[in-house]
Tab-separated table of C-alpha atoms and ligand atoms in Angstrom:
chain	number	residue	atom	x	y	z
A	284	UNK	CA	25.809	3.440	0.371
A	285	UNK	CA	24.457	6.924	1.140
A	286	UNK	CA	21.068	8.542	0.185
A	287	UNK	CA	19.487	11.949	0.271
A	288	UNK	CA	15.833	12.887	-0.267
A	289	UNK	CA	15.505	13.911	-4.198
A	290	UNK	CA	12.847	15.968	-5.967
A	291	UNK	CA	9.311	15.785	-4.807
A	292	UNK	CA	7.339	13.443	-7.466
A	293	UNK	CA	3.845	13.584	-5.570
A	294	UNK	CA	3.041	16.927	-3.365
A	295	UNK	CA	0.969	16.801	-0.438
A	296	UNK	CA	-1.972	18.743	-2.219
A	297	UNK	CA	-1.954	16.202	-4.685
A	298	UNK	CA	-2.162	13.298	-2.801
A	299	UNK	CA	-4.764	14.872	-0.596
A	300	UNK	CA	-6.928	15.420	-3.788
A	301	UNK	CA	-6.433	11.678	-5.115
A	302	UNK	CA	-6.952	10.568	-1.194
A	303	UNK	CA	-10.240	12.227	-1.611
A	304	UNK	CA	-11.283	10.957	-4.955
A	305	UNK	CA	-10.624	7.397	-3.589
A	306	UNK	CA	-12.543	7.781	-0.358
A	307	UNK	CA	-15.471	9.090	-2.531
A	308	UNK	CA	-15.402	5.808	-4.695
A	309	UNK	CA	-14.778	3.641	-1.525
A	310	UNK	CA	-17.706	5.236	0.088
A	311	UNK	CA	-19.947	4.664	-3.079
A	312	UNK	CA	-18.663	1.164	-3.642
A	313	UNK	CA	-19.029	-0.235	-0.286
A	314	UNK	CA	-22.119	1.918	1.041
A	315	UNK	CA	-24.238	-0.368	3.399
A	316	UNK	CA	-21.198	-2.984	3.541
A	317	UNK	CA	-19.670	-2.245	6.556
A	318	UNK	CA	-15.938	-3.231	5.063
A	319	UNK	CA	-13.174	-4.457	7.097
A	320	UNK	CA	-10.009	-2.015	5.881
A	321	UNK	CA	-7.180	-4.158	6.396
A	322	UNK	CA	-3.675	-2.002	5.906
A	323	UNK	CA	-0.277	-3.599	4.919
A	324	UNK	CA	1.973	-2.686	7.875
A	325	UNK	CA	3.669	-0.282	8.272
A	326	UNK	CA	3.756	1.416	4.668
A	327	UNK	CA	0.261	1.705	4.473
A	328	UNK	CA	-0.774	3.043	7.601
A	329	UNK	CA	-0.275	6.858	6.894
A	330	UNK	CA	-2.713	6.195	3.712
A	331	UNK	CA	-4.983	4.195	5.443
A	332	UNK	CA	-5.959	6.880	8.378
A	333	UNK	CA	-6.114	9.348	5.536
A	334	UNK	CA	-8.819	7.125	3.164
A	335	UNK	CA	-10.800	5.803	5.713
A	336	UNK	CA	-11.520	9.502	6.888
A	337	UNK	CA	-12.505	10.254	3.134
A	338	UNK	CA	-14.801	7.459	2.689
A	339	UNK	CA	-17.002	8.647	5.294
A	340	UNK	CA	-18.714	5.441	5.748
A	341	UNK	CA	-18.870	2.908	8.723
A	342	UNK	CA	-15.965	1.014	8.294
A	343	UNK	CA	-13.557	-1.185	10.673
A	344	UNK	CA	-9.842	-1.795	10.634
A	345	UNK	CA	-7.535	-4.468	11.169
A	346	UNK	CA	-3.819	-4.552	10.155
A	347	UNK	CA	-1.471	-7.497	8.839
A	348	UNK	CA	2.144	-7.263	8.973
A	349	UNK	CA	4.679	-9.115	6.499
A	350	UNK	CA	8.182	-9.075	5.519
A	351	UNK	CA	9.786	-9.843	2.670
A	352	UNK	CA	12.934	-11.621	2.640
A	353	UNK	CA	15.425	-9.235	1.065
A	354	UNK	CA	16.875	-5.892	1.504
A	355	UNK	CA	14.680	-2.965	2.135
A	356	UNK	CA	14.429	-2.104	-1.322
A	357	UNK	CA	14.492	-5.281	-3.129
A	358	UNK	CA	11.244	-7.852	-2.683
A	359	UNK	CA	12.366	-11.442	-3.110
A	360	UNK	CA	8.792	-13.104	-3.436
A	361	UNK	CA	9.464	-14.723	-0.061
A	362	UNK	CA	7.268	-13.238	1.927
A	363	UNK	CA	6.042	-13.973	5.422
A	364	UNK	CA	3.255	-12.991	8.229
A	365	UNK	CA	4.958	-11.309	11.102
A	366	UNK	CA	1.656	-10.001	12.748
A	367	UNK	CA	-1.847	-11.434	11.600
A	368	UNK	CA	-5.068	-10.081	11.801
A	369	UNK	CA	-7.088	-9.954	14.771
A	370	UNK	CA	-10.314	-10.607	13.608
A	371	UNK	CA	-11.447	-13.060	11.228
A	372	UNK	CA	-12.382	-11.918	7.926
A	373	UNK	CA	-15.041	-14.850	7.027
A	374	UNK	CA	-18.048	-13.395	5.138
A	375	UNK	CA	-16.526	-10.018	5.308
A	376	UNK	CA	-16.162	-7.362	2.721
A	377	UNK	CA	-12.567	-6.569	2.836
A	378	UNK	CA	-10.714	-4.114	1.338
A	379	UNK	CA	-6.900	-4.366	1.489
A	380	UNK	CA	-4.854	-1.551	1.569
A	381	UNK	CA	-1.175	-1.147	0.473
A	382	UNK	CA	1.589	1.472	-0.227
A	383	UNK	CA	3.028	0.189	-3.297
A	384	UNK	CA	2.987	-2.257	-5.441
A	385	UNK	CA	6.325	-2.736	-7.164
A	386	UNK	CA	7.112	-6.499	-8.690
A	387	UNK	CA	3.259	-7.601	-6.670
A	388	UNK	CA	4.849	-10.702	-5.210
A	389	UNK	CA	3.881	-9.455	-1.893
A	390	UNK	CA	0.514	-8.435	-2.498
A	391	UNK	CA	-0.207	-11.578	-4.277
A	392	UNK	CA	0.779	-13.479	-1.448
A	393	UNK	CA	-1.191	-11.854	1.005
A	394	UNK	CA	-4.128	-12.061	-1.573
A	395	UNK	CA	-3.734	-15.804	-1.849
A	396	UNK	CA	-3.317	-15.792	2.113
A	397	UNK	CA	-6.589	-13.609	2.694
A	398	UNK	CA	-8.512	-15.684	0.138
A	399	UNK	CA	-8.305	-18.930	1.881
A	400	UNK	CA	-9.999	-17.470	4.876
A	401	UNK	CA	-13.371	-17.021	2.793
A	402	UNK	CA	-13.948	-13.187	2.934
A	403	UNK	CA	-17.333	-12.284	1.200
A	404	UNK	CA	-15.334	-10.135	-0.817
A	405	UNK	CA	-11.726	-9.102	-1.305
A	406	UNK	CA	-10.640	-6.094	-3.113
A	407	UNK	CA	-7.014	-4.110	-3.246
A	408	UNK	CA	-6.513	-0.518	-2.945
A	409	UNK	CA	-3.048	0.704	-3.500
A	410	UNK	CA	-1.589	4.017	-3.451
A	411	UNK	CA	1.119	3.732	-5.533
A	412	UNK	CA	1.950	1.390	-8.524
A	413	UNK	CA	5.656	0.975	-10.376
A	414	UNK	CA	3.729	-1.121	-12.973
A	415	UNK	CA	7.744	-1.397	-14.874
A	416	UNK	CA	8.644	-3.449	-12.334
A	417	UNK	CA	5.826	-6.156	-11.972
A	418	UNK	CA	6.895	-9.560	-12.399
A	419	UNK	CA	3.384	-10.885	-11.333
A	420	UNK	CA	0.075	-9.601	-12.600
A	421	UNK	CA	-2.018	-7.814	-10.033
A	422	UNK	CA	-5.573	-6.585	-10.177
A	423	UNK	CA	-5.694	-2.991	-8.437
A	424	UNK	CA	-9.438	-2.201	-8.002
A	425	UNK	CA	-8.171	1.492	-6.481
A	426	UNK	CA	-5.194	3.187	-7.619
A	427	UNK	CA	-3.930	6.223	-6.062
A	428	UNK	CA	-0.917	7.093	-8.705
A	429	UNK	CA	1.374	5.353	-11.151
A	430	UNK	CA	4.655	5.922	-10.855
A	431	UNK	CA	8.017	5.464	-12.882
A	432	UNK	CA	10.619	3.008	-11.681
A	433	UNK	CA	12.082	5.136	-8.574
A	434	UNK	CA	12.656	3.955	-5.269
A	435	UNK	CA	10.624	6.682	-3.080
A	436	UNK	CA	9.725	7.399	0.250
A	437	UNK	CA	6.983	9.503	2.417
A	438	UNK	CA	3.570	9.192	3.185
A	439	UNK	CA	4.052	5.956	4.704
A	440	UNK	CA	6.703	4.892	2.677
A	441	UNK	CA	10.133	4.246	4.334
A	442	UNK	CA	13.666	3.473	3.435
A	443	UNK	CA	15.344	2.070	6.509
A	444	UNK	CA	12.602	2.954	8.477
A	445	UNK	CA	12.618	6.478	7.884
A	446	UNK	CA	10.604	9.166	5.892
A	447	UNK	CA	7.137	7.911	6.495
A	448	UNK	CA	6.162	10.876	8.226
A	449	UNK	CA	7.121	12.918	4.988
A	450	UNK	CA	3.413	14.389	3.905
A	451	UNK	CA	4.473	14.285	0.520
A	452	UNK	CA	6.496	11.642	-1.722
A	453	UNK	CA	9.910	11.905	-2.844
A	454	UNK	CA	12.617	10.407	-4.657
A	455	UNK	CA	15.385	8.382	-2.843
A	456	UNK	CA	18.412	9.406	-4.359
A	457	UNK	CA	21.736	7.457	-4.199
A	458	UNK	CA	24.631	9.962	-3.049
A	459	UNK	CA	27.825	9.499	-5.279
A	460	UNK	CA	30.498	7.982	-3.544
A	461	UNK	CA	33.338	10.311	-2.798
B	211	LIG	P1	6.463	-6.118	-3.879
B	211	LIG	O1	6.350	-7.492	-3.664
B	211	LIG	O2	7.796	-6.089	-4.887
B	211	LIG	O3	5.592	-5.358	-4.899
B	211	LIG	O4	7.084	-4.725	-2.867
B	211	LIG	C1	6.200	-4.534	-2.369
B	211	LIG	C2	6.706	-3.783	-1.023
B	211	LIG	O5	7.981	-3.551	-1.299
B	211	LIG	C3	6.087	-2.755	-0.721
B	211	LIG	O6	5.131	-2.779	0.302
B	211	LIG	C4	7.174	-1.611	0.136
B	211	LIG	O7	7.252	-2.147	1.444
B	211	LIG	C5	8.293	-1.943	-0.911
B	211	LIG	N1	8.645	-1.255	-1.842
B	211	LIG	C6	8.678	-1.245	-3.365
B	211	LIG	N2	9.044	-0.323	-3.645
B	211	LIG	C7	9.277	0.647	-2.695
B	211	LIG	C8	9.688	2.455	-2.960
B	211	LIG	O8	9.750	2.752	-3.980
B	211	LIG	N3	9.720	2.536	-1.456
B	211	LIG	C9	9.564	1.900	-0.283
B	211	LIG	N4	9.065	0.676	-0.481
B	211	LIG	C10	9.036	0.003	-1.578
B	212	LIG	MG1	4.959	-2.528	2.334
């Protein structure tokens, strides 16, 4: 199926402003804690990079890679860790950073997994929330934007690996077949 970029859902300016607010909240809540910020590869990379600079407190950073079996636009609920953390999170204040919460299966799986490693605390920061699609309840501690049920790309989010480097979030539209 052919796809093309549709309308801009969240502009670069809106993202910048919201990330600044989230960074301030994180900085306030984690002052003196030196949190470990864990980005979920690869979608959260762009958001994480801006978020930690907006937070302006001492943090350390690590990444975890997951793949959910299914097509690129649907999550099956079966999640596999493809690239694990490089450090122990035992007794650390961990802030998990994800690009988008859709059904909620990926993040809940990750949360359960990380919790078994006994972090001191574990919170979730998500850029986008597609609540309409939720299959499992998810507690989001810091949220950028709630969005309607569209497939979106940009600012880290991809379709088939592309569009991650857009500075804004746009709707991906399916071209009517000729
Ligand atoms: P969940 O397990 O259904 O919550 O799926 C979450 C994952 O699906 C995200 O980390 C994304 O990689 C991917 N995903 C869900 N919706 C979108 C979207 O609209 N655009 C790009 N990726 C998405
Ligand atoms: Mg993802």
